[in-house]
Tab-separated table of C-alpha atoms and ligand atoms in Angstrom:
chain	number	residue	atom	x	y	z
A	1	UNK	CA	18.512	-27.241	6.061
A	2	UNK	CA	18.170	-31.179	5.901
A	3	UNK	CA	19.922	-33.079	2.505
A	4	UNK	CA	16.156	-34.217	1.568
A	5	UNK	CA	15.725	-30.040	0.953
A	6	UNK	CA	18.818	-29.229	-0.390
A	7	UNK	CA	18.346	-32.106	-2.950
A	8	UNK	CA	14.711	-30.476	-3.550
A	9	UNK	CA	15.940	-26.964	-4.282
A	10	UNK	CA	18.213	-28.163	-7.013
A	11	UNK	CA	15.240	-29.051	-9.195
A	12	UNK	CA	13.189	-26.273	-8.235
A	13	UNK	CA	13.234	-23.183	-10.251
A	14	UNK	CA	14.199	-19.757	-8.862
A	15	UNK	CA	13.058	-16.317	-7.855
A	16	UNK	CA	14.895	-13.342	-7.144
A	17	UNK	CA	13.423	-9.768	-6.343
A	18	UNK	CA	14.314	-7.739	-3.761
A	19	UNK	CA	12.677	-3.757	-2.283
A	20	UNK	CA	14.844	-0.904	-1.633
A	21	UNK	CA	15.072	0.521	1.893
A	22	UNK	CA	14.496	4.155	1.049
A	23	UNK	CA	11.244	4.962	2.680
A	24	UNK	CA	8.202	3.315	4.013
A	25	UNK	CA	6.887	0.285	1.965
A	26	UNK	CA	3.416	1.119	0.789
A	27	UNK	CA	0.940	-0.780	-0.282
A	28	UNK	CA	1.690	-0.784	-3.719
A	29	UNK	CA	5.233	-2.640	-3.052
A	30	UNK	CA	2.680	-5.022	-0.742
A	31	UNK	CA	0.232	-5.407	-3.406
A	32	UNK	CA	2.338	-5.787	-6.740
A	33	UNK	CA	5.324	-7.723	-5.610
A	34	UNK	CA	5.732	-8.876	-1.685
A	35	UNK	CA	2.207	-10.542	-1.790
A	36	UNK	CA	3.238	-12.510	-4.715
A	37	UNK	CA	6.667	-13.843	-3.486
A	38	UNK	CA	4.832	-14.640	-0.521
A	39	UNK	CA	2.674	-17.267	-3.068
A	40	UNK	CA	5.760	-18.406	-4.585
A	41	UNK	CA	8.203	-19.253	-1.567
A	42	UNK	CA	6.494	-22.733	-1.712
A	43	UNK	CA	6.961	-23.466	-5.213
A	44	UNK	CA	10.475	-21.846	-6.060
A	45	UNK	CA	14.131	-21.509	-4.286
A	46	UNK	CA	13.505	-18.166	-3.572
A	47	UNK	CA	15.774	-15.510	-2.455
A	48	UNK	CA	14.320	-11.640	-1.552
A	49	UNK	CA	17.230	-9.237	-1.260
A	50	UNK	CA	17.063	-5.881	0.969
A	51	UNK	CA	18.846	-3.644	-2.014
A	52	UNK	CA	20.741	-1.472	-0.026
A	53	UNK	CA	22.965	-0.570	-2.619
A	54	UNK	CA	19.939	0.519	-4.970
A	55	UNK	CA	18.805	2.805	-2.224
A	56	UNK	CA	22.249	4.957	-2.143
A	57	UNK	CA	21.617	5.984	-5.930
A	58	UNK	CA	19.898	8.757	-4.153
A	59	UNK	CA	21.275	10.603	-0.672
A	60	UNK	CA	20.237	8.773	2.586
A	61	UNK	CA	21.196	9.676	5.871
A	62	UNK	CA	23.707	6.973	7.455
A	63	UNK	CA	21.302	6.570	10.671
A	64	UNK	CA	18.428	6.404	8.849
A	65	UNK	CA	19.436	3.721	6.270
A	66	UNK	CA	20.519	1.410	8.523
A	67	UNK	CA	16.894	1.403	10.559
A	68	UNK	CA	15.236	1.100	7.467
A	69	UNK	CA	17.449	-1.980	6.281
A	70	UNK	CA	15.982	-3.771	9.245
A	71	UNK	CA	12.603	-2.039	9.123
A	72	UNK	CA	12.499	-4.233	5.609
A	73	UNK	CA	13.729	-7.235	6.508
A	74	UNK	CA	11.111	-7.062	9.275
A	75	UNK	CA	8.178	-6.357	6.631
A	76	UNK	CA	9.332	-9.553	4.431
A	77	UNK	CA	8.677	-11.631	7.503
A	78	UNK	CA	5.570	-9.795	8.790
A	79	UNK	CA	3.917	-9.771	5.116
A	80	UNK	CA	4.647	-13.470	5.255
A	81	UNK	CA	8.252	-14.274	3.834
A	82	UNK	CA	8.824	-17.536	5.724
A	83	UNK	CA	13.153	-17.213	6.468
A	84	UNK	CA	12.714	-21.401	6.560
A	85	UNK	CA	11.704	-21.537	3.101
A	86	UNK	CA	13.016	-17.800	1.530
A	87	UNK	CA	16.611	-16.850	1.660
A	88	UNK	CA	16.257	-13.459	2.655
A	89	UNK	CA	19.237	-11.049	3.126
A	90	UNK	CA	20.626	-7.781	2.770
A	91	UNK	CA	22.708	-6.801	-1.017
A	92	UNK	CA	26.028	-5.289	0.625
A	93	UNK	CA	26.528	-8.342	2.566
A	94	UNK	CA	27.540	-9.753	-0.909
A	95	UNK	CA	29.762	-8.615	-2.401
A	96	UNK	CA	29.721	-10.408	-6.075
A	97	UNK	CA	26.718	-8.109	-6.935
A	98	UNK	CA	29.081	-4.816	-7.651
A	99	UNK	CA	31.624	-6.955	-9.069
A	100	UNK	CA	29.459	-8.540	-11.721
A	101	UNK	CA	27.624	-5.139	-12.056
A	102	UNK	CA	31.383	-3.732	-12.803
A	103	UNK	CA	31.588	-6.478	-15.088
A	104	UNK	CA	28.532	-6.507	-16.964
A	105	UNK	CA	29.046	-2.349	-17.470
A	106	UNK	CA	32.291	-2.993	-19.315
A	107	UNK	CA	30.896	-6.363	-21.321
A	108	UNK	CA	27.628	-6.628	-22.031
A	109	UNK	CA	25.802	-3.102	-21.383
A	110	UNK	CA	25.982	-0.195	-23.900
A	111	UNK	CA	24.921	3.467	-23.380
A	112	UNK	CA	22.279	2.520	-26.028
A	113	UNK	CA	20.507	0.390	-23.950
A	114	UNK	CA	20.847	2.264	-20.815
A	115	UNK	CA	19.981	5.654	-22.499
A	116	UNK	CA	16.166	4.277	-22.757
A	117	UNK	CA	15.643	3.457	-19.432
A	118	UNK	CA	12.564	5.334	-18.600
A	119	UNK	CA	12.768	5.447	-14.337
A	120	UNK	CA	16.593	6.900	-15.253
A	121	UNK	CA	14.670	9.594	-17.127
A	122	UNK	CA	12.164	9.924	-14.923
A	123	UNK	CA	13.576	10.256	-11.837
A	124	UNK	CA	16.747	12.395	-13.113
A	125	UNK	CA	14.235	14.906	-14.643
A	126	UNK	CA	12.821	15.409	-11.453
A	127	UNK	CA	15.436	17.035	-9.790
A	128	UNK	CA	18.070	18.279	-12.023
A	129	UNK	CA	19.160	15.384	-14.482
A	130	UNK	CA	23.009	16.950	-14.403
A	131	UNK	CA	22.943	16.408	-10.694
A	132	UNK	CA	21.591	12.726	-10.970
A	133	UNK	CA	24.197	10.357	-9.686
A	134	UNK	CA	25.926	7.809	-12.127
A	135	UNK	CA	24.844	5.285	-9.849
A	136	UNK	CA	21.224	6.306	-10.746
A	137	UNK	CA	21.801	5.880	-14.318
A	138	UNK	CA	23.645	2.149	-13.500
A	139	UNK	CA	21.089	1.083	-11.067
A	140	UNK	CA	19.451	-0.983	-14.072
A	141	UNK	CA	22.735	-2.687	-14.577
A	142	UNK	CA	23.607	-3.623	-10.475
A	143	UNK	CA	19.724	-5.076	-10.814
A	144	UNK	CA	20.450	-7.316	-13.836
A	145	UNK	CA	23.340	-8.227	-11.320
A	146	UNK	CA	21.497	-8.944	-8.634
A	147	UNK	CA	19.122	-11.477	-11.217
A	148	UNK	CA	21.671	-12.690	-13.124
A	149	UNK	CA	24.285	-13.893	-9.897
A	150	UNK	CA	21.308	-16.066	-8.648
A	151	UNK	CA	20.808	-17.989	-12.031
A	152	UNK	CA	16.977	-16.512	-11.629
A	153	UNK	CA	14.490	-18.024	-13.767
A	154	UNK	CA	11.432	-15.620	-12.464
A	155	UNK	CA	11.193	-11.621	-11.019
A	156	UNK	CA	8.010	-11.174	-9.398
A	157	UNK	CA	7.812	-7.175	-10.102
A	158	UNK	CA	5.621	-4.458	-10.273
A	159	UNK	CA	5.159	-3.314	-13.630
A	160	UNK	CA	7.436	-0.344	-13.338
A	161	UNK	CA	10.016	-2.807	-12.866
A	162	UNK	CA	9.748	-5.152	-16.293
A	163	UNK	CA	11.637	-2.889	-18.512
A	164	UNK	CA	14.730	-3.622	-15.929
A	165	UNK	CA	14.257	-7.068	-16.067
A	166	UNK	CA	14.014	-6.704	-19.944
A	167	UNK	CA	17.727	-5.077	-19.784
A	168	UNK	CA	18.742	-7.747	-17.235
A	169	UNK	CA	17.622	-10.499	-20.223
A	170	UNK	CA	19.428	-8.762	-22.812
A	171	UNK	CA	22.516	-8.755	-21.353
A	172	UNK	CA	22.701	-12.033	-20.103
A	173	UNK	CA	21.831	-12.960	-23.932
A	174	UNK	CA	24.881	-11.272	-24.842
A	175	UNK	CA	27.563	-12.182	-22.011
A	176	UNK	CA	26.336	-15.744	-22.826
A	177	UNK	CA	26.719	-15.206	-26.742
A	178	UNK	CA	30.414	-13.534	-26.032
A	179	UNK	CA	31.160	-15.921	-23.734
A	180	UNK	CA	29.511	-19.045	-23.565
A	181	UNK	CA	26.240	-20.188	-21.518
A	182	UNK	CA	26.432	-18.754	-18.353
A	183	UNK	CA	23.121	-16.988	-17.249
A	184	UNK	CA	19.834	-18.071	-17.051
A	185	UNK	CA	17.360	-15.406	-18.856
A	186	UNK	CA	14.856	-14.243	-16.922
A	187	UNK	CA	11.570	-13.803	-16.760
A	188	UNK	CA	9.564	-10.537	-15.233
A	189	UNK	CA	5.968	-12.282	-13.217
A	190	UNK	CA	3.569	-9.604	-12.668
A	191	UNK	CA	0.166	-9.872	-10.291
A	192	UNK	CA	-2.861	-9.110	-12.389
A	193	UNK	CA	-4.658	-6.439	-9.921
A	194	UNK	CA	-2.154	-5.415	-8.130
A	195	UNK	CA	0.912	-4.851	-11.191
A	196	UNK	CA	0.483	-1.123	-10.443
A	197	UNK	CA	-1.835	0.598	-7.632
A	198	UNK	CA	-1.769	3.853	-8.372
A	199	UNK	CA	-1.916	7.216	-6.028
A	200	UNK	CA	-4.948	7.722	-4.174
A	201	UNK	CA	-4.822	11.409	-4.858
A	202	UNK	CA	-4.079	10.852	-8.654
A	203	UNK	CA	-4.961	7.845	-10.486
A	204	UNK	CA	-2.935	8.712	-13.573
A	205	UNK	CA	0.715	8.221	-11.632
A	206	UNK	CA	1.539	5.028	-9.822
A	207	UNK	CA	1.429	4.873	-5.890
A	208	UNK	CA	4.851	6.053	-4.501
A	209	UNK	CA	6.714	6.968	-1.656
A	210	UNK	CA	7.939	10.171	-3.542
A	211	UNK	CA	5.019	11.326	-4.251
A	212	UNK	CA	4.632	14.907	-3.426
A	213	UNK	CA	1.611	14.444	-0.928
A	214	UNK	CA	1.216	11.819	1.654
A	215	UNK	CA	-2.102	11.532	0.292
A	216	UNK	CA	-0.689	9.815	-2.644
A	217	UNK	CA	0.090	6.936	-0.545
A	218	UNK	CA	-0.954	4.336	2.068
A	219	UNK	CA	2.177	2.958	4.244
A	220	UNK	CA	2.213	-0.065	5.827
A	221	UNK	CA	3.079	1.843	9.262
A	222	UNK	CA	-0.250	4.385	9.067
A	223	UNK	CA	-2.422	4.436	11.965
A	224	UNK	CA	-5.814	3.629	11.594
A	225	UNK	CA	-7.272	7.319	11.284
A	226	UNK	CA	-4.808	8.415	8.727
A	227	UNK	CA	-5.686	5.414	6.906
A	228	UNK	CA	-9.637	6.522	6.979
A	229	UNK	CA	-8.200	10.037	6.246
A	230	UNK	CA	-6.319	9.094	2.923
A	231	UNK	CA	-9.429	6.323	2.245
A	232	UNK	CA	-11.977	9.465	2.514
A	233	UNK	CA	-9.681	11.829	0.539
A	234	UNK	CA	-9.121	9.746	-2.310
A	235	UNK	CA	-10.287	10.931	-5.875
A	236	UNK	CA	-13.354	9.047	-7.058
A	237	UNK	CA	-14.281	9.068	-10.579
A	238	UNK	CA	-18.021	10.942	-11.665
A	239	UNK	CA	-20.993	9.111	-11.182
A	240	UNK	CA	-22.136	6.752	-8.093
A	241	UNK	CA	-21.882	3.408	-8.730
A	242	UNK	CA	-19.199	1.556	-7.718
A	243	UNK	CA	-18.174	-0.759	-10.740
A	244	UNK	CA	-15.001	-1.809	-12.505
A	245	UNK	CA	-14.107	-0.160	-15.258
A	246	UNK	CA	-11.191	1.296	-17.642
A	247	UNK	CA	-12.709	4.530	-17.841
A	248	UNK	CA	-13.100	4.898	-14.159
A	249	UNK	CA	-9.551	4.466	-13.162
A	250	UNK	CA	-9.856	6.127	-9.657
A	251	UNK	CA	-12.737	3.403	-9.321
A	252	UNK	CA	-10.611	0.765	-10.631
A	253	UNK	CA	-7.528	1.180	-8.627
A	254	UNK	CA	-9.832	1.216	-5.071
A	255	UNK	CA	-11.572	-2.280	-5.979
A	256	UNK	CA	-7.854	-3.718	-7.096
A	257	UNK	CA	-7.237	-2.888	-3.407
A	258	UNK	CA	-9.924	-4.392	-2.177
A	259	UNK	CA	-10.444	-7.480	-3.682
A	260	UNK	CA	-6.967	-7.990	-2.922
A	261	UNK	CA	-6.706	-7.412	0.539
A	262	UNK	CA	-10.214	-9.446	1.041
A	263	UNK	CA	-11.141	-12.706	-0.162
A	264	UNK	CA	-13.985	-11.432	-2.027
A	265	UNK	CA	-14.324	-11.382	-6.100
A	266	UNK	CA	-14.690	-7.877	-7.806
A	267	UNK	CA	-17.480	-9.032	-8.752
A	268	UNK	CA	-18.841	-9.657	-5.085
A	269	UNK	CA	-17.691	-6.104	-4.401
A	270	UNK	CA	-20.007	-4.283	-7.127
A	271	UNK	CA	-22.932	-6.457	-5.787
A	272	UNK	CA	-22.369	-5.463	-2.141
A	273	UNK	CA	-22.389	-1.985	-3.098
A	274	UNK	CA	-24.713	-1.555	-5.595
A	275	UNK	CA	-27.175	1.268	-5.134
A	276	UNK	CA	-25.430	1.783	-2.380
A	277	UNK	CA	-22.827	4.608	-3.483
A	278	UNK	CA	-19.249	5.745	-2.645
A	279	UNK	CA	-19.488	6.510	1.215
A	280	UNK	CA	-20.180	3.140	2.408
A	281	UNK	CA	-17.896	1.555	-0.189
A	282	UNK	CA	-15.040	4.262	0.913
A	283	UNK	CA	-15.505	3.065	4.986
A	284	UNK	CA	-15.357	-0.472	4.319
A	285	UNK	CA	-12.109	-0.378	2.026
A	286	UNK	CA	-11.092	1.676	4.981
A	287	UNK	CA	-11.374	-0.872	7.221
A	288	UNK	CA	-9.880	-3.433	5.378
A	289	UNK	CA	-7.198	-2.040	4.971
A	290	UNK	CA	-6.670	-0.999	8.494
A	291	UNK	CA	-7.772	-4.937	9.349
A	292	UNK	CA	-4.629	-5.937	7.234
A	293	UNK	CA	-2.144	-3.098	8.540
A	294	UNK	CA	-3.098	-3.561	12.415
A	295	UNK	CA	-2.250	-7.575	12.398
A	296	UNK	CA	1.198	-6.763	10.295
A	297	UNK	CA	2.267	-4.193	12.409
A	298	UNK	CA	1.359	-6.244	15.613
A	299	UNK	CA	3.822	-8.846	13.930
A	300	UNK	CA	6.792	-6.692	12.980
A	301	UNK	CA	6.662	-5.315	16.679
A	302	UNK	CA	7.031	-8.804	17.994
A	303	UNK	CA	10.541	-9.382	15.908
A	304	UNK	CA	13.121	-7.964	17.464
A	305	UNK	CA	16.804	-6.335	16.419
A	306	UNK	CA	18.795	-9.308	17.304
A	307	UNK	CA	16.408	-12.074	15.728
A	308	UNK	CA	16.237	-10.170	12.193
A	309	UNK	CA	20.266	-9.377	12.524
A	310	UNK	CA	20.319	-13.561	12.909
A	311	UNK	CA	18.516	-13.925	9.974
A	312	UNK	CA	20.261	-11.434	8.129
A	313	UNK	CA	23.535	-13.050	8.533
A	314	UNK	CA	22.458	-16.335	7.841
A	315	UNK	CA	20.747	-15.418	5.030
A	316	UNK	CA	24.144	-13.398	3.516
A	317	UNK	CA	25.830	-16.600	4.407
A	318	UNK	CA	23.689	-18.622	1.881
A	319	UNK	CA	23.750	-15.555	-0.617
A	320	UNK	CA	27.861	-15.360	-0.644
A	321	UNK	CA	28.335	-19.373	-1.522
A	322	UNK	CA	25.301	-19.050	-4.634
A	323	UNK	CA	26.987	-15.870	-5.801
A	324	UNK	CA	30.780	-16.974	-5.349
A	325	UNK	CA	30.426	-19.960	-7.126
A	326	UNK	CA	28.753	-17.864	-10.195
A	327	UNK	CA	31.309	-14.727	-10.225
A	328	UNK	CA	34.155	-17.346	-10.060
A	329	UNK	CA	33.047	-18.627	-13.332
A	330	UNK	CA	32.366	-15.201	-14.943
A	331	UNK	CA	35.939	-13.983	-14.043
A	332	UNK	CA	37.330	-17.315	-15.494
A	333	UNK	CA	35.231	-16.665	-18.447
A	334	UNK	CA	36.045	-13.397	-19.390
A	335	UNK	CA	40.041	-13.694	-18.950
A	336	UNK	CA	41.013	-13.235	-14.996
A	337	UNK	CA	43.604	-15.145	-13.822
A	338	UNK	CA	41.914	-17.269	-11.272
B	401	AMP	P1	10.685	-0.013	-4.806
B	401	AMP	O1	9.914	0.584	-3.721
B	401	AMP	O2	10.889	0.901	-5.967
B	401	AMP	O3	11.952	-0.669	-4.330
B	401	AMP	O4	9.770	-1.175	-5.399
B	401	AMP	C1	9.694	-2.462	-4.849
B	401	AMP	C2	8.728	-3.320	-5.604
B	401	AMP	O5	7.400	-2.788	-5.489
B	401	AMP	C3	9.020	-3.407	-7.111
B	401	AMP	O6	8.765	-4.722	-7.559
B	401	AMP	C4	8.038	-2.448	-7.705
B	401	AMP	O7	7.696	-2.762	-9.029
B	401	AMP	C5	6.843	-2.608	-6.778
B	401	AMP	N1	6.014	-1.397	-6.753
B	401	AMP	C6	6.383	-0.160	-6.324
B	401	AMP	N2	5.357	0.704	-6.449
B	401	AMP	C7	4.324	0.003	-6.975
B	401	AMP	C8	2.984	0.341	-7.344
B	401	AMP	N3	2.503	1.564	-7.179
B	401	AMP	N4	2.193	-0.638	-7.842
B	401	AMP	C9	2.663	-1.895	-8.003
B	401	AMP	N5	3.907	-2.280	-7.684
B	401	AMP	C10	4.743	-1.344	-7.176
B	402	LIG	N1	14.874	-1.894	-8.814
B	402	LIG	C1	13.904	-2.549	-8.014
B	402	LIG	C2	12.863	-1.512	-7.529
B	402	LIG	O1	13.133	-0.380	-7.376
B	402	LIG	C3	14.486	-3.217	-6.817
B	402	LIG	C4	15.432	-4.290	-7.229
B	402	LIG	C5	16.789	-4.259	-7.181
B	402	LIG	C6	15.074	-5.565	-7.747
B	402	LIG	N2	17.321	-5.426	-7.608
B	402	LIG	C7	16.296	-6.243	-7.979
B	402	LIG	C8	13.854	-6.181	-8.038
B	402	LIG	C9	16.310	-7.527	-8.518
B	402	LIG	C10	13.901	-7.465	-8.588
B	402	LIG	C11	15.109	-8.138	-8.824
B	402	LIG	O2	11.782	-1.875	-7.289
């Protein structure tokens, strides 16, 4: 990076968010937070974070964690994360974000705050809550670490993600009040149609790669017939018409996907398809979609191990001087002998 850029980033503001690598991306992570911080690389210093450490709040298998690290680091770049403009690199490499997440556990979060934390009570009544890892129940905390170390002034999120990011404000409101400005409180971003695509087998639960059913879910790695498999499957709400509307919610969630993997307008997409039905609207979505997948996938195939490795380490590189420089001056702040 030339002086002229490095000058530039100092006035720009910044972005943080990062994926976990525990499954296939979907097109819900695609449509309510990659797409955006693909938008954004050009007006923020933005940094996108594989969250590794995230993903072993629930069991992984060694082998299969570290393909999938890659695997994600792969889709950033594929879905359009330019590595020239985004810093993008993987959480372990770094390691200030448990230390300030140690930190921040002992003073500024309280079992108050953490005890509301609906995905904690979500996911932990899923399986049996006494089983739950206490890294589950943290994970909010490692996140507000992950925000915090990076002096983040935006989060593009989904919307499942803005109560975090609510935490992550709170306590950098109070480590600041204890101790004297040191965070920047951030704000959650969210995308207007795409803040939470929801399964395509119910559209009362957002789209997720635990979801019971593959049907639930689109990856960004499904062939073209299971795509027009899932597409034709899909719930529709009753009636015929294909317009936008709260009370058809089935409806609702196909033209969010749509519109936003085509150029066109929802309201372009009712006109197309009016007296037309569900059948034709359901094969063209289809094939959108597939349009979109089969040019991504042809572009993570042509990165290689080696190249994303590179970028990896050059990206934790970047991440370890930002994040050294800001743990150094919590430490100092809160009484370690530097
Ligand atoms: P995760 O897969 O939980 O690591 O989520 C990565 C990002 O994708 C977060 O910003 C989530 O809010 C977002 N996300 C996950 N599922 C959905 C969904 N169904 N709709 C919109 N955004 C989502
Ligand atoms: N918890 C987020 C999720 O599951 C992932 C995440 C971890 C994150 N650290 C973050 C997102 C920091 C934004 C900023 O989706």
């Amino acid at each position: 990076m030339n002086d002229l850029i490095v000058k530039l980033l100092e006035f720009m503001k910044k972005t943080f968010s990062g994926v976990q690598p525990s499954g296939e991306l979907h097109l819900g992570n695609y449509l309510g937070a990659i797409k955006n911080w693909v938008s954004m690389q050009d007006e923020y210093d933005a940094t996108f974070c594989i969250v590794d450490l995230h993903a072993i709040t629930v069991p992984q298998d060694p082998k299969e964690l570290r393909r999938r690290i890659l695997d994600v680091a792969k889709a950033y770049i594929a879905l359009g994360i330019d590595p020239e403009k985004s810093n993008i690199f993987v959480q372990s490499d770094v390691n200030a974000h448990t230390e300030l997440c140690w930190i921040l556990n002992c003073v500024a979060a309280r079992m108050g705050d953490m005890e509301k934390m609906t995905q904690f009570k979500d996911k932990s009544a899923k399986g049996d809550a006494q089983r739950a890892s206490v890294g589950l129940f943290d994970y909010p905390v490692l996140m507000a670490a992950d925000i915090l170390l990076y002096d983040t002034d935006v989060v593009p999120v989904g919307e499942d993600q803005v109560q975090h990011v609510e935490l992550a404000r709170t306590l950098a409101r109070r480590f600041n009040k204890k101790f004297g400005d040191t965070f920047i409180v951030p704000q959650p971003e969210l995308t207007t149609e795409g803040k939470r695509i929801m399964g395509l087998d119910d559209p009362t639960k957002k789209m997720s790669k635990s979801a019971v059913s593959k049907y639930n879910y689109i990856t960004l790695m499904d062939e073209p017939d299971v795509v027009r498999k899932k597409i034709r499957k899909a719930v529709t709400d009753s009636g015929s018409d294909v317009t936008y509307s709260d009370e058809r919610p089935a409806l609702q969630n196909l033209l969010n996907i749509y519109t936003l993997l085509s150029k066109k307008s929802i309201k372009e997409i009712e006109l197309m398809y009016d007296g037309r039905g569900f059948g034709d609207f359901k094969n063209d979505l289809a094939e959108v979609i597939i349009e979109f997948l089969t040019s991504f996938q042809q572009r993570v195939n042509d990165i290689s191990d080696e190249e994303v490795k590179r970028i990896l380490k050059s990206g934790a590189k970047k991440a370890n001087e930002q994040a050294t420089q800001k743990i150094q001056e919590v430490k100092e702040k809160i009484g370690f002998v530097m």
